[in-house]
Short mmCIF file of C-alpha atoms and ligand atoms in Angstrom, two decimals:
data_model
loop_
_atom_site.label_atom_id
_atom_site.label_comp_id
_atom_site.label_asym_id
_atom_site.label_seq_id
_atom_site.Cartn_x
_atom_site.Cartn_y
_atom_site.Cartn_z
CA MET W 1 176.92 -14.18 -172.60
CA LEU W 2 177.56 -15.22 -169.01
CA ARG W 3 178.17 -12.92 -166.12
CA VAL W 4 178.73 -13.29 -162.40
CA ALA W 5 175.36 -12.28 -160.95
CA GLU W 6 176.42 -12.45 -157.29
CA HIS W 7 179.27 -13.79 -155.22
CA PHE W 8 180.21 -14.39 -151.60
CA GLU W 9 183.58 -15.15 -150.09
CA LYS W 10 184.83 -15.70 -146.58
CA THR W 11 187.80 -17.27 -144.86
CA ASP W 12 187.74 -18.47 -141.26
CA THR W 13 190.57 -19.62 -139.00
CA GLY W 14 188.50 -22.52 -137.68
CA ARG W 15 188.55 -23.69 -134.08
CA GLN W 16 191.91 -25.38 -133.71
CA ARG W 17 194.50 -23.43 -135.65
CA ARG W 18 196.01 -20.27 -134.27
CA ALA W 19 196.55 -18.61 -137.63
CA ASN W 20 194.80 -18.61 -140.97
CA GLU W 21 197.10 -19.88 -143.71
CA ASP W 22 194.39 -19.71 -146.38
CA SER W 23 194.06 -16.74 -148.72
CA LEU W 24 191.44 -15.82 -151.26
CA PHE W 25 191.00 -13.56 -154.25
CA ALA W 26 187.55 -12.49 -155.44
CA ARG W 27 187.26 -9.85 -158.09
CA ALA W 28 184.77 -10.89 -160.76
CA PRO W 29 185.43 -12.47 -163.20
CA VAL W 30 188.48 -13.98 -161.41
CA PHE W 31 188.30 -15.99 -158.19
CA ALA W 32 190.97 -18.01 -156.35
CA VAL W 33 191.49 -19.99 -153.16
CA ALA W 34 194.96 -20.86 -151.81
CA ASP W 35 195.77 -23.03 -148.79
CA GLY W 36 199.34 -22.52 -147.64
CA MET W 37 201.66 -24.92 -145.84
CA GLY W 38 204.99 -24.57 -144.07
CA GLY W 39 206.10 -23.64 -140.55
CA ALA W 40 206.85 -20.21 -139.08
CA GLN W 41 204.05 -18.40 -140.91
CA ALA W 42 205.46 -19.63 -144.23
CA GLY W 43 202.08 -21.06 -145.18
CA GLU W 44 200.48 -17.66 -144.84
CA VAL W 45 203.21 -16.13 -146.98
CA ALA W 46 202.89 -18.79 -149.69
CA SER W 47 199.11 -18.54 -150.00
CA ARG W 48 199.23 -14.74 -149.96
CA LEU W 49 201.85 -14.69 -152.74
CA ALA W 50 199.65 -17.05 -154.77
CA VAL W 51 196.55 -14.83 -154.63
CA GLU W 52 198.54 -11.62 -155.02
CA ALA W 53 199.71 -12.90 -158.38
CA PHE W 54 196.15 -12.20 -159.61
CA GLU W 55 196.17 -8.56 -158.48
CA PRO W 56 197.49 -7.04 -161.72
CA GLY W 57 194.92 -8.98 -163.79
CA LEU W 58 195.40 -11.89 -166.16
CA PRO W 59 197.91 -11.59 -169.02
CA ALA W 60 196.30 -10.15 -172.15
CA ALA W 61 197.14 -12.89 -174.65
CA GLY W 62 196.14 -16.52 -174.84
CA THR W 63 193.15 -18.64 -173.96
CA PRO W 64 191.62 -18.17 -170.50
CA GLU W 65 193.21 -21.46 -169.44
CA ASP W 66 196.66 -20.35 -170.64
CA ARG W 67 196.28 -17.01 -168.92
CA LEU W 68 195.30 -18.60 -165.60
CA ALA W 69 198.12 -21.15 -165.85
CA GLU W 70 200.62 -18.41 -166.60
CA VAL W 71 199.65 -16.58 -163.40
CA ALA W 72 199.87 -19.85 -161.46
CA ARG W 73 203.35 -20.61 -162.83
CA ALA W 74 204.55 -17.08 -162.10
CA ALA W 75 203.27 -17.45 -158.52
CA ASN W 76 205.05 -20.80 -158.27
CA GLN W 77 208.31 -19.21 -159.29
CA ARG W 78 207.88 -16.28 -156.92
CA ILE W 79 207.07 -18.51 -153.92
CA HIS W 80 209.97 -20.79 -154.77
CA GLU W 81 212.37 -17.81 -154.91
CA VAL W 82 211.15 -16.36 -151.61
CA ALA W 83 211.53 -19.79 -149.99
CA ALA W 84 215.06 -20.19 -151.36
CA ASP W 85 216.09 -16.82 -149.88
CA ASP W 86 214.91 -17.56 -146.37
CA ALA W 87 215.84 -20.69 -144.42
CA ALA W 88 212.74 -20.35 -142.21
CA ARG W 89 210.57 -20.65 -145.29
CA THR W 90 212.26 -23.58 -146.98
CA GLY W 91 209.73 -25.93 -148.49
CA MET W 92 206.76 -23.61 -148.13
CA GLY W 93 204.01 -24.12 -150.64
CA THR W 94 200.35 -23.63 -151.31
CA THR W 95 197.43 -25.08 -153.16
CA LEU W 96 195.71 -22.93 -155.77
CA THR W 97 192.29 -23.32 -157.31
CA ALA W 98 191.48 -20.38 -159.58
CA ALA W 99 188.50 -19.67 -161.83
CA TYR W 100 187.85 -17.22 -164.64
CA VAL W 101 184.32 -16.64 -165.92
CA GLY W 102 184.57 -16.09 -169.67
CA ASP W 103 182.34 -16.32 -172.70
CA ALA W 104 183.19 -19.97 -173.32
CA GLY W 105 182.47 -21.10 -169.76
CA VAL W 106 184.28 -21.22 -166.47
CA SER W 107 188.01 -21.88 -166.89
CA LEU W 108 189.86 -23.38 -163.97
CA ALA W 109 193.52 -23.72 -163.00
CA HIS W 110 194.22 -26.09 -160.19
CA VAL W 111 197.09 -27.45 -158.09
CA GLY W 112 196.67 -29.33 -154.79
CA ASP W 113 193.63 -30.37 -152.77
CA SER W 114 191.50 -27.26 -152.63
CA ARG W 115 188.43 -27.90 -154.75
CA ALA W 116 186.02 -26.46 -157.29
CA TYR W 117 182.43 -27.67 -157.35
CA ARG W 118 179.48 -26.79 -159.52
CA LEU W 119 175.87 -26.90 -158.35
CA ARG W 120 173.54 -27.27 -161.33
CA ASP W 121 169.86 -28.14 -161.11
CA GLY W 122 170.39 -29.03 -157.47
CA VAL W 123 173.19 -31.51 -158.21
CA LEU W 124 176.63 -30.88 -156.77
CA GLU W 125 179.59 -32.06 -158.83
CA GLN W 126 183.29 -31.89 -157.98
CA LEU W 127 185.15 -30.45 -160.98
CA THR W 128 188.75 -30.74 -159.77
CA ASN W 129 190.86 -33.80 -159.01
CA ASP W 130 192.61 -33.64 -155.65
CA HIS W 131 196.38 -33.77 -156.06
CA SER W 132 196.70 -35.73 -152.86
CA LEU W 133 197.92 -39.14 -151.84
CA VAL W 134 194.43 -40.42 -151.12
CA GLY W 135 193.09 -38.72 -154.25
CA GLU W 136 195.54 -40.71 -156.38
CA LEU W 137 194.62 -43.94 -154.55
CA VAL W 138 190.90 -43.30 -155.12
CA ARG W 139 191.47 -42.66 -158.83
CA ARG W 140 193.41 -45.94 -159.09
CA GLY W 141 190.60 -47.80 -157.37
CA LYS W 142 192.71 -48.62 -154.30
CA LEU W 143 190.52 -46.66 -151.90
CA THR W 144 186.84 -45.74 -151.85
CA ALA W 145 185.81 -42.13 -151.43
CA GLU W 146 184.49 -43.00 -147.97
CA GLU W 147 187.78 -44.62 -146.93
CA ALA W 148 189.63 -41.58 -148.23
CA GLU W 149 187.65 -39.29 -145.92
CA GLU W 150 188.89 -41.21 -142.88
CA HIS W 151 192.43 -41.83 -144.12
CA PRO W 152 195.20 -40.65 -141.72
CA GLN W 153 197.25 -39.28 -144.65
CA LYS W 154 194.36 -37.47 -146.26
CA SER W 155 196.05 -34.09 -145.95
CA VAL W 156 199.23 -35.13 -147.77
CA ILE W 157 199.27 -33.37 -151.13
CA THR W 158 201.26 -34.48 -154.13
CA ARG W 159 201.43 -31.14 -155.94
CA ALA W 160 201.76 -27.59 -154.64
CA LEU W 161 202.88 -24.18 -155.82
CA GLY W 162 206.33 -23.10 -154.66
CA VAL W 163 207.82 -26.43 -153.66
CA GLU W 164 209.68 -27.01 -156.93
CA ALA W 165 211.02 -24.56 -159.50
CA TRP W 166 208.34 -25.72 -161.94
CA VAL W 167 204.79 -26.91 -161.43
CA ASP W 168 202.29 -28.86 -163.48
CA VAL W 169 199.02 -26.91 -163.47
CA ASP W 170 195.74 -28.65 -164.37
CA THR W 171 193.54 -26.44 -166.52
CA PHE W 172 190.18 -27.03 -168.12
CA THR W 173 187.02 -25.17 -169.03
CA ALA W 174 183.65 -26.23 -167.69
CA PRO W 175 180.70 -25.34 -169.91
CA ALA W 176 178.56 -22.92 -167.95
CA ARG W 177 174.86 -22.20 -167.84
CA ASP W 178 172.51 -19.61 -166.45
CA GLY W 179 171.95 -20.32 -162.75
CA ASP W 180 175.08 -22.43 -162.17
CA VAL W 181 176.62 -21.89 -158.75
CA TYR W 182 180.36 -22.47 -158.34
CA LEU W 183 182.05 -23.25 -155.05
CA LEU W 184 185.81 -22.90 -154.55
CA CYS W 185 186.98 -24.07 -151.14
CA SER W 186 189.93 -25.21 -149.09
CA ASP W 187 190.08 -28.66 -147.48
CA GLY W 188 189.12 -27.13 -144.14
CA LEU W 189 185.56 -27.28 -145.50
CA THR W 190 185.60 -30.61 -147.31
CA SER W 191 187.49 -32.49 -144.59
CA MET W 192 184.83 -31.50 -142.05
CA VAL W 193 181.64 -31.51 -144.13
CA GLY W 194 180.76 -34.35 -146.50
CA GLU W 195 179.87 -33.64 -150.10
CA ALA W 196 176.22 -34.62 -149.68
CA ARG W 197 175.84 -32.21 -146.78
CA VAL W 198 177.58 -29.41 -148.74
CA GLY W 199 174.97 -29.94 -151.47
CA GLU W 200 172.12 -29.82 -148.95
CA LEU W 201 173.35 -26.61 -147.38
CA LEU W 202 173.74 -24.97 -150.79
CA ARG W 203 170.27 -26.01 -151.93
CA SER W 204 168.49 -24.92 -148.77
CA ALA W 205 170.08 -21.48 -148.28
CA PRO W 206 168.07 -18.45 -149.43
CA ASP W 207 171.12 -16.78 -151.01
CA LEU W 208 174.85 -17.22 -151.51
CA ALA W 209 175.86 -15.29 -148.39
CA ALA W 210 173.63 -17.46 -146.22
CA ALA W 211 174.95 -20.57 -147.97
CA GLY W 212 178.58 -19.56 -147.47
CA ARG W 213 178.06 -18.81 -143.80
CA ALA W 214 176.19 -22.09 -143.29
CA LEU W 215 179.10 -24.03 -144.82
CA ILE W 216 181.64 -22.37 -142.53
CA ASP W 217 179.40 -22.75 -139.47
CA GLU W 218 178.96 -26.44 -140.22
CA ALA W 219 182.71 -27.01 -140.64
CA ASN W 220 183.27 -25.33 -137.27
CA ALA W 221 180.44 -27.29 -135.66
CA GLU W 222 182.14 -30.48 -136.86
CA GLY W 223 185.36 -29.45 -135.14
CA GLY W 224 186.87 -26.75 -137.33
CA ARG W 225 190.22 -28.54 -137.35
CA ASP W 226 191.64 -26.50 -140.24
CA ASN W 227 191.26 -23.08 -141.80
CA ILE W 228 188.05 -22.84 -143.84
CA THR W 229 187.74 -20.81 -147.03
CA VAL W 230 184.66 -20.58 -149.20
CA ILE W 231 184.03 -18.68 -152.43
CA LEU W 232 180.61 -18.92 -154.06
CA PHE W 233 179.53 -17.32 -157.31
CA ARG W 234 176.35 -17.59 -159.35
CA LEU W 235 176.22 -17.15 -163.11
CA GLU W 236 173.52 -15.61 -165.19
CA GLU W 237 173.01 -15.36 -168.91
CA ILE W 238 172.57 -11.84 -170.15
CA GLU W 239 171.75 -10.48 -173.56
CA GLY W 240 174.46 -9.13 -175.78
CA THR W 241 177.21 -10.84 -177.67
CA ALA W 242 179.93 -8.22 -177.42
CA PRO W 243 183.03 -9.81 -175.99
CA ALA W 244 184.11 -8.43 -172.65
CA THR W 245 186.64 -5.73 -173.27
CA ALA W 246 189.25 -4.29 -171.01
CA GLU W 247 188.48 -0.79 -172.24
CA PRO W 248 185.69 1.32 -170.80
CA PRO W 249 183.09 2.22 -173.40
CA PRO W 250 182.99 5.37 -175.44
CA ALA W 251 180.50 7.87 -174.05
CA ALA W 252 177.84 6.95 -176.61
CA ALA W 253 177.74 3.29 -175.59
CA THR W 254 176.37 3.92 -172.14
CA GLY W 255 172.91 4.94 -173.29
CA ASP W 256 170.96 7.19 -170.99
CA GLN W 257 173.58 7.26 -168.34
CA PRO W 258 175.29 10.47 -167.55
CA THR W 259 178.86 9.74 -168.36
CA ALA W 260 181.82 11.80 -167.45
CA LEU W 261 184.29 10.21 -169.84
CA GLY W 262 185.97 13.02 -171.65
CA GLN W 263 184.80 15.57 -169.12
CA SER W 264 187.18 18.12 -167.72
CA ALA W 265 189.91 16.83 -165.48
CA PRO W 266 189.33 16.65 -161.72
CA SER W 267 191.00 19.42 -159.82
CA GLN W 268 194.23 18.89 -157.93
CA ALA W 269 192.22 19.29 -154.72
CA ASP W 270 190.07 16.32 -155.76
CA VAL W 271 193.14 14.25 -156.44
CA ARG W 272 194.78 15.20 -153.15
CA ALA W 273 191.61 14.48 -151.17
CA ALA W 274 191.32 11.05 -152.77
CA LEU W 275 195.01 10.35 -152.18
CA HIS W 276 194.63 11.40 -148.59
CA ARG W 277 191.76 8.97 -148.10
CA GLN W 278 193.82 6.26 -149.75
CA GLN W 279 196.76 6.93 -147.44
CA ALA W 280 194.57 6.93 -144.35
CA GLU W 281 193.15 3.63 -145.49
CA ALA W 282 196.58 2.11 -146.07
CA ALA W 283 197.74 3.30 -142.64
CA ALA W 284 194.79 1.74 -140.83
CA ALA W 285 195.52 -1.93 -141.47
CA PRO W 286 192.50 -3.15 -143.44
CA ALA W 287 190.26 -5.68 -141.75
CA ALA W 288 189.95 -7.50 -145.03
CA VAL W 289 189.12 -11.18 -145.18
CA THR W 290 192.04 -11.71 -147.52
CA PRO W 291 195.53 -11.19 -146.19
CA ARG W 292 196.91 -8.78 -148.72
CA SER W 293 199.50 -6.12 -148.38
CA PRO W 294 198.12 -2.71 -149.21
CA ARG W 295 199.78 -1.05 -152.12
CA PRO W 296 201.76 1.99 -151.14
CA PRO W 297 200.06 5.09 -152.42
CA ARG W 298 201.83 6.98 -155.14
CA PRO W 299 202.92 10.53 -154.48
CA ALA W 300 200.71 13.38 -155.56
CA PRO W 301 201.67 14.93 -158.84
CA ALA W 302 203.99 17.87 -158.76
CA PRO W 303 202.00 20.89 -159.85
CA ALA W 304 203.00 22.07 -163.27
CA LYS W 305 204.66 25.42 -162.75
CA ARG W 306 203.59 28.40 -164.72
CA ARG W 307 206.45 29.75 -166.66
CA ARG W 308 206.79 32.82 -168.79
CA TRP W 309 207.69 31.53 -172.19
CA ARG W 310 208.93 33.67 -175.00
CA ARG W 311 206.51 34.12 -177.79
CA VAL W 312 208.65 32.11 -180.18
CA VAL W 313 208.10 28.86 -178.35
CA PRO W 314 204.43 28.76 -177.35
CA ALA W 315 203.90 25.38 -178.98
CA LEU W 316 206.85 23.85 -177.18
CA ALA W 317 205.68 25.33 -173.91
CA THR W 318 202.22 23.89 -174.39
CA ILE W 319 203.64 20.44 -175.14
CA ALA W 320 205.90 20.61 -172.08
CA VAL W 321 203.08 21.64 -169.76
CA VAL W 322 200.68 19.08 -171.19
CA GLY W 323 203.40 16.46 -170.72
CA LEU W 324 204.02 17.42 -167.10
CA VAL W 325 200.32 17.46 -166.30
CA ALA W 326 199.87 14.10 -168.02
CA VAL W 327 202.69 12.47 -166.08
CA GLY W 328 201.44 13.92 -162.81
CA ALA W 329 197.89 12.86 -163.54
CA TRP W 330 199.04 9.40 -164.52
CA MET W 331 200.95 9.01 -161.26
CA ALA W 332 197.99 10.21 -159.22
CA SER W 333 195.62 8.08 -161.24
CA ARG W 334 197.18 4.88 -159.93
CA ALA W 335 195.89 5.61 -156.44
CA VAL W 336 192.34 6.79 -157.08
CA TYR W 337 189.20 5.00 -158.14
CA PHE W 338 185.80 5.87 -159.51
CA VAL W 339 182.56 4.07 -160.22
CA GLY W 340 181.03 3.87 -163.69
CA THR W 341 179.72 1.22 -166.05
CA ASP W 342 181.43 -1.13 -168.46
CA ALA W 343 180.59 -1.74 -172.13
CA GLN W 344 177.75 -4.10 -171.13
CA GLY W 345 176.28 -1.57 -168.71
CA PHE W 346 177.43 -3.24 -165.48
CA VAL W 347 178.40 -1.16 -162.49
CA THR W 348 182.20 -1.15 -162.56
CA VAL W 349 185.01 0.20 -160.42
CA TYR W 350 187.76 1.86 -162.44
CA ARG W 351 191.25 2.62 -161.22
CA GLY W 352 192.50 5.98 -162.42
CA LEU W 353 191.01 9.26 -163.47
CA PRO W 354 187.71 9.48 -165.35
CA TYR W 355 188.95 11.25 -168.42
CA ASP W 356 191.10 10.73 -171.45
CA GLY W 357 194.60 12.11 -171.42
CA PRO W 358 196.34 13.84 -174.31
CA PHE W 359 196.73 11.90 -177.55
CA GLY W 360 193.92 9.52 -176.65
CA ALA W 361 195.72 7.95 -173.69
CA GLU W 362 193.25 6.58 -171.19
CA LEU W 363 193.95 7.35 -167.57
CA TYR W 364 191.79 4.59 -166.16
CA GLU W 365 191.46 0.82 -166.26
CA GLN W 366 188.84 -1.67 -165.16
CA TYR W 367 189.42 -2.78 -161.59
CA TYR W 368 186.29 -4.71 -160.68
CA VAL W 369 183.13 -5.54 -162.62
CA SER W 370 180.09 -6.09 -160.43
CA GLY W 371 177.18 -8.35 -161.29
CA VAL W 372 174.72 -5.46 -161.17
CA PRO W 373 173.43 -3.90 -164.39
CA ALA W 374 173.21 -0.10 -164.01
CA ALA W 375 169.78 -0.37 -165.60
CA ASP W 376 168.53 -2.13 -162.44
CA LEU W 377 169.18 0.99 -160.38
CA SER W 378 166.71 3.83 -160.12
CA ALA W 379 167.53 6.89 -162.18
CA ALA W 380 168.20 8.95 -159.06
CA ARG W 381 170.53 6.36 -157.61
CA ARG W 382 172.30 5.95 -160.92
CA LYS W 383 172.92 9.64 -161.11
CA LYS W 384 174.35 9.66 -157.61
CA LEU W 385 176.50 6.53 -157.90
CA LEU W 386 177.88 6.73 -161.38
CA ASP W 387 179.03 10.30 -160.95
CA HIS W 388 182.69 9.38 -161.49
CA GLN W 389 183.55 11.08 -158.24
CA LEU W 390 187.09 10.19 -157.15
CA ARG W 391 187.13 7.71 -154.32
CA SER W 392 189.64 5.67 -152.36
CA ARG W 393 189.82 1.99 -153.22
CA GLY W 394 188.00 1.10 -149.99
CA ASP W 395 185.21 3.61 -150.63
CA ALA W 396 184.64 2.42 -154.17
CA ALA W 397 184.75 -1.25 -153.16
CA ASP W 398 182.33 -0.73 -150.24
CA LEU W 399 179.92 1.17 -152.40
CA VAL W 400 179.83 -1.48 -155.11
CA ARG W 401 179.54 -4.28 -152.55
CA LYS W 402 176.51 -2.52 -151.07
CA ILE W 403 174.98 -2.19 -154.52
CA GLU W 404 175.55 -5.91 -155.10
CA ARG W 405 173.86 -6.79 -151.84
CA GLY W 406 171.00 -4.34 -152.39
CA GLN W 407 171.92 -2.57 -149.17
CA LEU W 408 171.84 1.00 -150.40
CA ASP W 409 169.01 3.16 -149.25
CA GLY W 410 167.60 6.21 -150.97
MN1 MN C 501 193.93 -26.70 -145.28
#
């Protein structure tokens, strides 16, 4: 099966625009680029709403293409509603190019003139059709690709999210192979750097991060007339045929790893400390590359009070207390994170608490699956990292990013 081995993403304002109206989403196996349009910061709002639609994860049912398209259509509706409610935002819209890495290949959903490319065996191929005026003219044979690059109306798009109450979303699935590199980008890259040069830069860079930075540097060197957004991810084939599951594995499936699933619940002090870190993080506006509004932290659970129950109702009392604790823990669990492994043994960030609640209810969900197999880490590091210690979202994300980049010492 295919996995995302590494990824890099960056958005840059460029050299001529005052604000960045592009947004990106990168949480393997889902990636998205959005390039907003509209005056008075409306473009920023539109592109942010588009990528935020991916935050809760893809809908559970349907093919990967259907699930991506459903998110895109929901984002369309949301942007359209926000625009209708605010005269300053009338007509705002955004492109969206989103990818999901699944077992069958890489599924794409696409609206507008952001692009998806695949680099395979050194050959760069554009996978998406631009929904732009010049794109249509090129497809009808009225313009050559070279003429299109110089065309004065090259930035006029014919489809966007949010402009109409409904949107036609292109979806398709590209067969994927070990070693394929995918590039999702906004037109701030492709309008400044020709396709042949993009291919050269990708082939000559030592790794994805260097490649991504080289692409952005080149677009800026050519003038940087628009916002530039680049997402790169590389696929690798790994052994195992088990379909990716949303559920963390049972304890036995993680092999030699110390697992804390089913261990005793973290103390209230642990939960409060993690919540506190989360709040501090939300208060300090994150310097994230993606404009995203931080989720408000949920309140700490109310401590279950000890009550003196009569002897005739001990069972009821137990149920009531268990219920209170479960509700409190569930509320707290939305704001804390921990690091573990998924069913395939990849280092994974979970949102929630690392134990099972009463009646088999799980108090955690997968938040981010890294491209790093836990087996690649030394035993000492594994023990230290996969300890299921409660962390803030930022802590957990930083830690896993460092693991992905091989930047952890000790
Ligand atoms: Mn643009």
